[in-house]
Short mmCIF file of C-alpha atoms in Angstrom, two decimals:
data_model
loop_
_atom_site.label_atom_id
_atom_site.label_comp_id
_atom_site.label_asym_id
_atom_site.label_seq_id
_atom_site.Cartn_x
_atom_site.Cartn_y
_atom_site.Cartn_z
CA MET A 1 5.35 37.14 -20.62
CA PRO A 2 7.01 34.49 -18.16
CA LEU A 3 8.25 35.54 -15.06
CA LYS A 4 12.07 35.52 -14.85
CA ILE A 5 13.73 34.03 -11.80
CA SER A 6 17.34 33.19 -10.82
CA LEU A 7 18.62 29.79 -9.99
CA SER A 8 18.98 30.88 -6.20
CA GLU A 9 15.43 32.20 -6.31
CA ALA A 10 14.26 28.97 -7.78
CA ARG A 11 16.08 26.61 -5.30
CA ARG A 12 14.64 28.75 -2.40
CA PHE A 13 11.10 28.81 -3.70
CA LEU A 14 11.35 24.93 -3.92
CA ALA A 15 12.58 24.68 -0.55
CA ILE A 16 9.92 27.00 0.98
CA ARG A 17 6.95 25.48 -1.06
CA HIS A 18 8.04 21.87 -0.32
CA LEU A 19 7.69 22.79 3.52
CA LEU A 20 11.48 22.09 3.89
CA ALA A 21 12.70 25.53 4.88
CA PRO A 22 13.18 24.74 7.70
CA PRO A 23 12.43 20.73 7.54
CA ARG A 24 10.41 19.14 10.33
CA ALA A 25 8.54 22.42 11.05
CA LEU A 26 5.14 20.87 11.32
CA PRO A 27 3.92 19.33 14.80
CA ALA A 28 3.23 15.62 14.92
CA SER A 29 -0.51 15.34 14.13
CA PRO A 30 -2.94 14.13 11.42
CA GLU A 31 -3.59 17.74 10.52
CA SER A 32 0.01 18.13 9.64
CA VAL A 33 -0.17 15.08 7.25
CA LEU A 34 -3.26 16.76 5.61
CA ALA A 35 -1.24 20.00 5.37
CA VAL A 36 1.51 18.32 3.41
CA VAL A 37 -0.92 16.51 1.16
CA ASP A 38 -2.74 19.59 0.43
CA ARG A 39 0.42 21.54 -0.48
CA LEU A 40 1.86 18.53 -2.56
CA GLY A 41 -1.46 17.09 -3.89
CA SER A 42 -0.62 13.48 -3.50
CA LEU A 43 2.13 11.34 -1.84
CA GLN A 44 3.57 8.23 -3.83
CA PHE A 45 3.29 5.03 -2.30
CA ASP A 46 5.95 2.21 -2.54
CA PRO A 47 5.85 -0.88 -0.25
CA LEU A 48 9.64 -1.06 0.07
CA ASN A 49 10.49 -0.48 3.81
CA VAL A 50 14.27 -0.92 4.39
CA ALA A 51 14.62 2.77 5.09
CA GLY A 52 11.03 3.53 5.72
CA ARG A 53 8.10 3.61 3.15
CA ASN A 54 8.41 6.38 0.59
CA HIS A 55 5.46 8.23 1.61
CA ASP A 56 6.46 8.06 5.36
CA LEU A 57 9.94 9.39 4.38
CA VAL A 58 8.21 12.34 2.59
CA LEU A 59 6.32 13.17 5.76
CA GLN A 60 9.13 12.53 8.18
CA ALA A 61 11.13 15.40 6.42
CA ARG A 62 8.42 17.80 7.03
CA ILE A 63 6.64 16.77 10.29
CA ASP A 64 8.65 16.74 13.78
CA GLY A 65 8.16 13.36 15.41
CA TYR A 66 6.28 11.79 12.43
CA ARG A 67 4.72 8.36 13.15
CA ARG A 68 3.26 6.18 10.27
CA GLU A 69 0.21 5.76 12.44
CA LEU A 70 -0.70 9.38 11.79
CA THR A 71 -1.14 8.57 8.16
CA ASP A 72 -2.82 5.17 8.89
CA GLU A 73 -5.43 6.97 10.82
CA LEU A 74 -6.35 9.16 7.93
CA LEU A 75 -6.38 6.31 5.51
CA TYR A 76 -8.25 3.52 7.55
CA GLY A 77 -9.79 5.42 10.33
CA ARG A 78 -11.11 8.87 9.44
CA ARG A 79 -10.79 7.92 5.71
CA LEU A 80 -9.55 11.57 4.73
CA LEU A 81 -7.04 10.03 2.46
CA PHE A 82 -7.60 7.12 -0.24
CA GLU A 83 -5.31 5.16 -2.37
CA ALA A 84 -5.70 5.40 -6.19
CA TYR A 85 -3.57 5.52 -9.17
CA ASN A 86 -2.49 8.82 -10.38
CA LYS A 87 1.16 9.30 -11.22
CA ALA A 88 1.67 5.81 -9.76
CA LEU A 89 -0.14 4.37 -6.57
CA ASN A 90 -0.78 7.41 -4.63
CA LEU A 91 -2.29 8.68 -1.34
CA LEU A 92 -4.93 11.40 -2.32
CA PRO A 93 -7.31 13.67 -0.42
CA THR A 94 -10.61 11.87 -0.20
CA SER A 95 -12.27 15.15 -0.96
CA GLU A 96 -10.84 15.09 -4.38
CA LEU A 97 -12.20 11.55 -5.05
CA PRO A 98 -14.53 12.56 -7.77
CA TYR A 99 -11.72 13.87 -9.66
CA TYR A 100 -10.05 10.58 -9.81
CA ARG A 101 -13.06 8.51 -10.90
CA ILE A 102 -11.60 8.41 -14.42
CA THR A 103 -8.74 6.42 -13.03
CA TRP A 104 -11.46 3.71 -11.87
CA GLN A 105 -13.17 3.99 -15.21
CA ASN A 106 -9.86 3.51 -16.99
CA GLY A 107 -9.10 0.47 -14.91
CA ALA A 108 -12.61 -1.01 -15.54
CA ASP A 109 -12.21 -0.40 -19.32
CA GLY A 110 -8.64 -1.68 -19.37
CA ARG A 111 -6.58 -4.55 -18.09
CA ALA A 112 -8.39 -4.69 -14.66
CA GLY A 113 -11.74 -5.26 -16.42
CA ALA A 114 -10.33 -7.86 -18.98
CA LEU A 115 -8.96 -9.66 -15.95
CA LEU A 116 -12.00 -9.79 -14.26
CA ARG A 117 -13.94 -10.85 -17.31
CA SER A 118 -11.38 -13.72 -17.72
CA GLN A 119 -12.04 -15.14 -14.16
CA PRO A 120 -15.81 -14.75 -13.82
CA ASP A 121 -16.37 -17.51 -11.38
CA LEU A 122 -13.59 -16.38 -8.97
CA ALA A 123 -14.42 -12.76 -9.21
CA GLU A 124 -18.08 -13.47 -8.45
CA LYS A 125 -16.95 -15.66 -5.45
CA VAL A 126 -14.62 -12.98 -4.19
CA LEU A 127 -17.22 -10.20 -4.40
CA ALA A 128 -19.84 -12.29 -2.95
CA GLU A 129 -17.75 -13.46 0.18
CA ILE A 130 -16.64 -9.72 0.88
CA THR A 131 -20.22 -8.42 0.49
CA VAL A 132 -21.37 -10.75 3.06
CA GLU A 133 -18.51 -11.22 5.41
CA GLY A 134 -16.66 -7.90 5.25
CA PRO A 135 -12.99 -7.06 4.49
CA LYS A 136 -10.72 -9.96 3.33
CA CYS A 137 -7.17 -10.27 1.93
CA SER A 138 -5.93 -12.78 -0.57
CA THR A 139 -4.93 -15.40 2.00
CA ASP A 140 -8.58 -15.60 3.10
CA PHE A 141 -9.22 -17.34 -0.03
CA GLU A 142 -8.09 -20.63 -1.32
CA ARG A 143 -4.85 -20.38 -3.27
CA GLU A 144 -5.23 -20.21 -7.06
CA ALA A 145 -2.87 -21.04 -9.67
CA ALA A 146 -0.54 -18.14 -10.60
CA ILE A 147 -1.36 -15.83 -13.58
CA GLU A 148 0.17 -12.94 -15.25
CA TRP A 149 -0.68 -9.61 -13.86
CA PHE A 150 0.61 -6.09 -13.80
CA TRP A 151 3.80 -6.73 -11.82
CA GLY A 152 4.43 -10.34 -12.98
CA PRO A 153 2.99 -13.72 -12.13
CA THR A 154 0.92 -13.83 -8.94
CA THR A 155 -2.06 -15.74 -7.53
CA ALA A 156 -5.23 -15.21 -9.34
CA VAL A 157 -7.16 -14.31 -6.32
CA ARG A 158 -4.63 -11.47 -5.67
CA ALA A 159 -4.90 -10.27 -9.15
CA VAL A 160 -8.66 -10.28 -8.95
CA LEU A 161 -8.76 -8.32 -5.63
CA GLU A 162 -6.24 -5.86 -7.18
CA ALA A 163 -8.40 -5.64 -10.34
CA PHE A 164 -11.55 -4.85 -8.37
CA SER A 165 -9.39 -2.17 -6.53
CA VAL A 166 -8.13 -0.55 -9.76
CA ALA A 167 -11.68 -0.59 -11.14
CA GLY A 168 -13.06 1.11 -7.95
CA ILE A 169 -15.39 -1.53 -6.91
CA LEU A 170 -13.26 -2.54 -3.88
CA ALA A 171 -10.99 -0.29 -1.93
CA LEU A 172 -8.54 -0.68 0.89
CA ALA A 173 -10.16 -1.37 4.20
CA ARG A 174 -6.58 -1.48 5.92
CA ARG A 175 -3.11 -2.78 5.49
CA ASP A 176 -1.44 -5.04 8.02
CA GLY A 177 2.12 -4.52 6.92
CA ASN A 178 2.06 -5.20 3.20
CA ARG A 179 -1.02 -7.36 3.51
CA ARG A 180 -4.06 -5.60 1.87
CA TYR A 181 -7.70 -5.94 3.16
CA TYR A 182 -10.28 -5.01 0.71
CA ASP A 183 -13.96 -4.05 1.24
CA LEU A 184 -16.84 -2.60 -1.02
CA THR A 185 -15.99 0.92 -2.04
CA GLU A 186 -19.49 1.82 -1.21
CA ARG A 187 -18.97 1.00 2.44
CA LEU A 188 -15.85 2.96 2.88
CA PHE A 189 -16.69 6.46 1.49
CA PRO A 190 -19.80 8.70 1.90
CA ALA A 191 -22.52 7.98 -0.60
CA ASP A 192 -22.96 11.60 -1.65
CA LEU A 193 -19.16 11.75 -2.59
CA LEU A 194 -19.35 8.56 -4.57
CA ALA A 195 -22.42 10.01 -6.36
CA THR A 196 -20.53 13.29 -7.52
CA ARG A 197 -19.82 13.22 -11.25
CA ILE A 198 -17.39 15.72 -12.69
CA PRO A 199 -16.98 16.04 -16.43
CA GLU A 200 -14.14 13.87 -17.76
CA ARG A 201 -12.33 16.89 -19.25
CA GLU A 202 -12.32 18.55 -15.86
CA GLN A 203 -10.90 15.48 -14.21
CA MET A 204 -8.17 15.22 -16.71
CA ARG A 205 -7.26 18.98 -16.25
CA HIS A 206 -7.22 18.22 -12.37
CA LYS A 207 -4.90 15.22 -12.92
CA LEU A 208 -2.37 17.31 -14.88
CA LEU A 209 -2.47 20.05 -12.38
CA SER A 210 -1.66 17.61 -9.80
CA ARG A 211 1.68 17.35 -11.26
CA TYR A 212 2.42 21.02 -11.08
CA ARG A 213 1.15 20.85 -7.49
CA GLY A 214 3.48 18.03 -6.72
CA HIS A 215 6.81 19.34 -7.91
CA GLY A 216 6.22 23.03 -7.96
CA LEU A 217 8.40 24.06 -10.96
CA LEU A 218 7.71 21.40 -13.75
CA GLY A 219 7.86 22.23 -17.46
CA ALA A 220 5.95 20.82 -20.36
CA GLY A 221 8.19 17.86 -20.84
CA GLY A 222 10.42 15.54 -18.71
CA SER A 223 10.53 11.82 -18.44
CA GLY A 224 7.50 9.64 -19.13
CA GLU A 225 7.06 8.62 -15.49
CA LEU A 226 5.85 12.12 -14.79
CA TRP A 227 2.70 11.93 -16.92
CA PRO A 228 0.93 8.54 -16.50
CA GLY A 229 -2.94 9.05 -16.70
CA THR A 230 -2.68 12.52 -18.14
CA GLY A 231 -3.33 11.56 -21.83
CA THR A 232 -1.03 12.09 -24.83
CA ALA A 233 1.43 14.73 -25.24
CA ALA A 234 -0.80 16.69 -27.53
CA SER A 235 -3.79 16.45 -25.04
CA ARG A 236 -1.52 17.58 -22.18
CA THR A 237 -0.64 20.58 -24.23
CA GLU A 238 -4.31 21.41 -24.65
CA LEU A 239 -4.94 21.02 -20.94
CA ARG A 240 -1.88 22.99 -19.86
CA HIS A 241 -3.06 25.86 -22.09
CA GLU A 242 -6.54 25.57 -20.27
CA LEU A 243 -4.85 25.80 -16.78
CA LEU A 244 -2.96 28.98 -18.09
CA ASP A 245 -6.15 30.55 -19.44
CA ARG A 246 -7.72 29.78 -16.17
CA GLY A 247 -4.98 31.50 -14.16
CA GLN A 248 -4.25 28.19 -12.36
CA ILE A 249 -0.65 27.96 -13.26
CA VAL A 250 1.78 30.80 -14.27
CA PRO A 251 4.83 30.38 -16.63
CA VAL A 252 8.43 31.32 -15.45
CA ASP A 253 11.92 31.21 -17.01
CA VAL A 254 14.66 30.05 -14.80
CA GLU A 255 17.95 31.16 -15.36
CA GLY A 256 20.04 28.40 -16.92
CA VAL A 257 17.09 25.98 -17.20
CA ARG A 258 15.92 25.24 -20.67
CA GLY A 259 12.26 25.77 -21.61
CA GLU A 260 9.39 27.36 -19.62
CA ARG A 261 8.57 25.97 -16.31
CA PHE A 262 5.13 26.49 -14.50
CA ILE A 263 4.24 27.60 -10.80
CA VAL A 264 0.86 26.96 -9.26
CA ALA A 265 -0.69 30.45 -9.27
CA ASP A 266 -1.58 30.23 -5.62
CA GLU A 267 1.96 29.88 -4.82
CA LEU A 268 3.05 33.21 -6.16
CA PRO A 269 3.41 34.76 -2.69
CA LEU A 270 5.88 31.83 -1.88
CA LEU A 271 7.98 32.91 -4.90
CA ALA A 272 7.86 36.50 -3.69
CA GLN A 273 9.10 35.27 -0.22
CA ALA A 274 11.83 33.45 -1.84
CA ARG A 275 12.96 36.41 -3.76
CA ARG A 276 13.01 38.52 -0.77
CA GLU A 277 14.94 35.97 1.32
CA VAL A 278 17.52 35.45 -1.43
CA ALA A 279 17.89 39.31 -1.59
CA GLU A 280 18.30 39.59 2.10
CA ARG A 281 20.76 36.66 2.20
CA GLY A 282 22.97 38.41 -0.12
CA PRO A 283 25.80 37.36 -2.37
CA GLY A 284 28.10 36.27 0.45
CA ALA A 285 25.77 33.45 1.59
CA SER A 286 26.85 29.93 1.58
CA VAL A 287 26.33 27.58 -1.20
CA ALA A 288 23.86 25.67 0.95
CA GLY A 289 21.85 28.80 2.11
CA SER A 290 22.45 30.46 5.58
CA GLY A 291 20.21 32.37 8.00
CA VAL A 292 20.68 36.10 8.43
CA ALA A 293 20.47 37.58 11.87
CA GLY A 294 17.53 39.80 12.35
CA SER A 295 15.89 38.73 8.92
CA GLY A 296 13.62 36.03 10.03
CA ILE A 297 15.43 33.60 7.71
CA PRO A 298 16.18 30.53 9.62
CA ARG A 299 19.66 28.75 9.59
CA PRO A 300 19.74 26.07 7.02
CA GLY A 301 18.13 22.84 8.12
CA CYS A 302 19.11 19.22 6.69
CA SER A 303 16.72 16.59 5.64
CA PHE A 304 16.91 13.24 3.93
CA ILE A 305 14.73 13.24 0.88
CA ALA A 306 12.65 10.21 -0.18
CA PRO A 307 13.46 8.70 -3.65
CA LEU A 308 10.07 9.38 -4.86
CA ASP A 309 9.45 12.77 -3.21
CA PRO A 310 7.78 15.26 -5.47
CA LEU A 311 11.01 17.32 -5.28
CA MET A 312 12.82 14.61 -6.99
CA TRP A 313 10.18 13.78 -9.63
CA ASP A 314 11.79 15.63 -12.40
CA ARG A 315 15.37 14.22 -12.48
CA GLY A 316 16.37 16.08 -15.60
CA VAL A 317 16.22 19.38 -13.97
CA LEU A 318 18.12 18.42 -10.84
CA GLU A 319 21.46 19.00 -12.79
CA PRO A 320 20.87 22.61 -13.87
CA LEU A 321 19.09 23.48 -10.64
CA TYR A 322 21.36 21.90 -8.05
CA ASP A 323 24.25 20.45 -10.11
CA PHE A 324 23.07 16.98 -8.90
CA GLU A 325 22.56 13.84 -10.43
CA TYR A 326 20.31 11.27 -8.98
CA ARG A 327 18.89 7.76 -10.03
CA TRP A 328 16.87 5.53 -7.96
CA GLU A 329 18.87 2.35 -8.19
CA VAL A 330 16.67 -0.13 -6.42
CA TYR A 331 16.03 -1.90 -9.79
CA THR A 332 19.62 -1.61 -11.11
CA PRO A 333 21.71 -4.79 -10.94
CA ALA A 334 23.99 -4.41 -7.91
CA ALA A 335 27.13 -4.44 -10.05
CA LYS A 336 25.91 -1.39 -11.86
CA ARG A 337 24.80 0.68 -9.08
CA ARG A 338 26.73 4.03 -8.56
CA TRP A 339 25.35 5.09 -5.41
CA GLY A 340 23.57 2.24 -3.56
CA TYR A 341 20.43 0.24 -3.33
CA TYR A 342 18.09 2.71 -1.53
CA VAL A 343 19.92 6.16 -1.33
CA LEU A 344 18.39 9.29 -0.02
CA PRO A 345 19.60 12.73 -1.32
CA ILE A 346 20.59 15.16 1.48
CA LEU A 347 19.06 18.62 1.39
CA PHE A 348 20.95 21.38 3.19
CA GLY A 349 19.35 24.80 3.20
CA ASP A 350 18.40 25.27 -0.54
CA ARG A 351 20.95 22.68 -1.89
CA LEU A 352 21.39 18.99 -2.51
CA VAL A 353 24.68 18.40 -0.98
CA GLY A 354 25.24 14.60 -0.71
CA ARG A 355 23.57 11.12 -0.50
CA ILE A 356 22.92 8.92 2.45
CA GLU A 357 22.09 5.16 2.54
CA PRO A 358 20.42 4.38 5.74
CA ARG A 359 19.01 0.97 6.90
CA ILE A 360 16.73 0.63 9.84
CA ASP A 361 17.71 -2.59 11.82
CA ARG A 362 14.48 -2.95 13.87
CA ALA A 363 15.70 -5.86 15.79
CA ALA A 364 18.85 -4.13 16.94
CA LYS A 365 17.00 -0.84 17.41
CA ALA A 366 19.81 0.66 15.29
CA VAL A 367 20.10 2.76 12.16
CA ARG A 368 23.04 1.48 9.99
CA ILE A 369 24.75 4.00 7.43
CA LEU A 370 25.77 1.83 4.60
CA GLY A 371 26.92 4.66 2.40
CA LEU A 372 27.49 8.45 2.58
CA SER A 373 28.86 10.70 0.01
CA TRP A 374 29.10 14.48 -0.72
CA GLN A 375 29.00 16.66 -3.80
CA PRO A 376 32.11 17.89 -5.30
CA GLY A 377 33.31 20.96 -3.40
CA PHE A 378 31.11 20.36 -0.43
CA GLU A 379 33.04 19.91 2.86
CA PRO A 380 30.63 18.80 5.68
CA LEU A 381 33.08 20.04 8.59
CA ASP A 382 33.78 23.48 6.85
CA ALA A 383 29.96 24.35 5.82
CA PRO A 384 28.58 26.66 8.61
CA ASP A 385 25.86 25.12 10.63
CA PHE A 386 26.08 21.83 8.72
CA VAL A 387 27.25 19.45 11.55
CA GLU A 388 24.28 20.71 13.99
CA SER A 389 21.82 20.50 11.16
CA PHE A 390 23.01 16.98 10.02
CA SER A 391 22.90 15.88 13.61
CA GLU A 392 19.45 17.10 14.00
CA ALA A 393 18.42 15.19 10.92
CA LEU A 394 19.92 12.02 12.15
CA SER A 395 18.32 12.28 15.52
CA ALA A 396 14.83 12.73 13.94
CA TYR A 397 15.37 9.73 11.74
CA LEU A 398 16.60 7.55 14.54
CA ALA A 399 13.33 8.48 16.19
CA PHE A 400 11.41 7.79 13.07
CA GLY A 401 13.08 4.36 12.83
CA GLY A 402 12.39 3.43 16.49
CA ALA A 403 16.24 3.33 16.95
CA THR A 404 18.24 3.98 19.91
CA SER A 405 21.74 4.16 18.33
CA LEU A 406 23.39 4.96 15.03
CA VAL A 407 26.09 2.93 13.44
CA ALA A 408 28.37 5.12 11.54
CA PRO A 409 29.61 4.17 8.06
CA ASP A 410 32.72 1.91 7.86
CA GLY A 411 36.11 3.36 6.97
CA PRO A 412 38.13 6.48 7.78
CA ALA A 413 36.52 8.92 5.39
CA HIS A 414 33.73 10.08 7.66
CA ARG A 415 35.34 9.42 11.12
CA SER A 416 35.99 13.05 11.87
CA LEU A 417 32.40 14.02 11.08
CA PHE A 418 30.89 11.45 13.21
CA ARG A 419 33.07 12.47 16.18
CA GLU A 420 31.34 15.62 15.90
CA VAL A 421 27.82 14.22 15.50
CA ALA A 422 28.32 11.90 18.60
CA ALA A 423 28.11 15.00 20.69
CA SER A 424 24.38 14.87 20.24
CA VAL A 425 23.69 11.51 18.59
CA PRO A 426 24.32 8.06 20.05
CA VAL A 427 27.02 6.77 17.54
CA ARG A 428 28.43 3.41 17.38
CA ARG A 429 31.36 2.46 15.22
CA PRO A 430 30.68 -0.43 12.74
CA ALA A 431 32.01 -3.85 14.09
CA PRO A 432 35.48 -4.71 12.61
CA ARG A 433 35.32 -7.82 10.52
CA THR A 434 37.12 -10.87 10.84
CA ARG A 435 37.18 -13.94 8.61
CA VAL A 436 35.93 -17.19 10.17
CA ARG A 437 35.98 -20.24 8.02
CA GLY A 438 35.64 -18.14 4.88
CA VAL A 439 32.69 -16.34 6.42
CA VAL A 440 32.86 -12.78 7.19
CA ALA A 441 31.75 -12.24 11.06
CA ALA A 442 31.57 -8.97 13.13
CA LYS A 443 33.11 -8.61 16.42
CA ALA A 444 31.14 -6.34 18.75
CA ALA A 445 32.91 -3.00 19.18
CA ILE A 446 30.87 -0.12 20.77
CA GLY A 447 32.56 3.24 20.81
#
């Protein structure tokens, strides 16, 4: 029979198992990055860097003083992480590489292999030069005509390099910004690891388990973007039954949430912890969760959640769990955006209480808040501990962005909040705007 858990217990469990209760509790070290990846199974990579790359934002919410160099060392130095397609392009533990060989095989059998066969001369040239000369990027080769590829038209040499990578023949030696340097896979990873072969069924079961490791409370369905590479719905049902029979996942019924959900069995102690803390907190606790003196429960922390953070994977369950609607609107036409271009949900304690749209202005060494909104009924100045926790989150984000000041959002709506925040965070008011020859210009005004 499924375990029955309340909404409060489910929210507390997710905060604990996502290493967000409290946030930024891990020290700044490569080992902390590995600890997060071990818990979540994978980190989704996305190159957009207006507020920080997605995987860096995931780690920044959990690691105090996080710097992107910590992950780069693991990817391109010690090579304890590697990039491959799972749910999307993901950072994965190198120790699990044999479980993802099926991804390479599918690439070789699919569109990547077809492209390499359609470009035999170029493919042979690229592979030969890298074999002899070492890592190369697309600009190291003569520019070829554009061809259609996964993401749209791109140069033939770039498509060939990516196809070799998708097929597992090449792998990333390093990134310089978004420029990717490829080398032979066999030169980047231990021979015994590459020689390890795991049955295909076991690989598929592991890939399905990775989704439950990522989110922590997934069901059997959800949007299609949750399940790429895990087979058909029918095969997922079979694999899920195998995971249940093997005792790797456990079914739960969550109050107010339709359908069974599943918890990774190793995390049952975390569920027990969540239940204890909810019981100790009692019915009078704030909507965002609160610390209890003498209980060991910390005061609620605040963190900014990456758009592709595993906590956000199942958008459909956000409403019954948190009364929160979220859509990543980077690909939505500007006129149709409801929240903004690159918006981060705000987690306070166990609840999603608002949305923030930060931009890192590296030239000015500033973080600009372009948008900030709160859930109905949440008043930031009235919520116990919120101003302090929000200020800590902003300070951590400034350090992450290499910024020395914060430019508060324009308009009067948030003025009182940022007057409070300014006690611990260097806040600048947005520059007033004047119209000069039909162009909006900003006057410098620092408060």
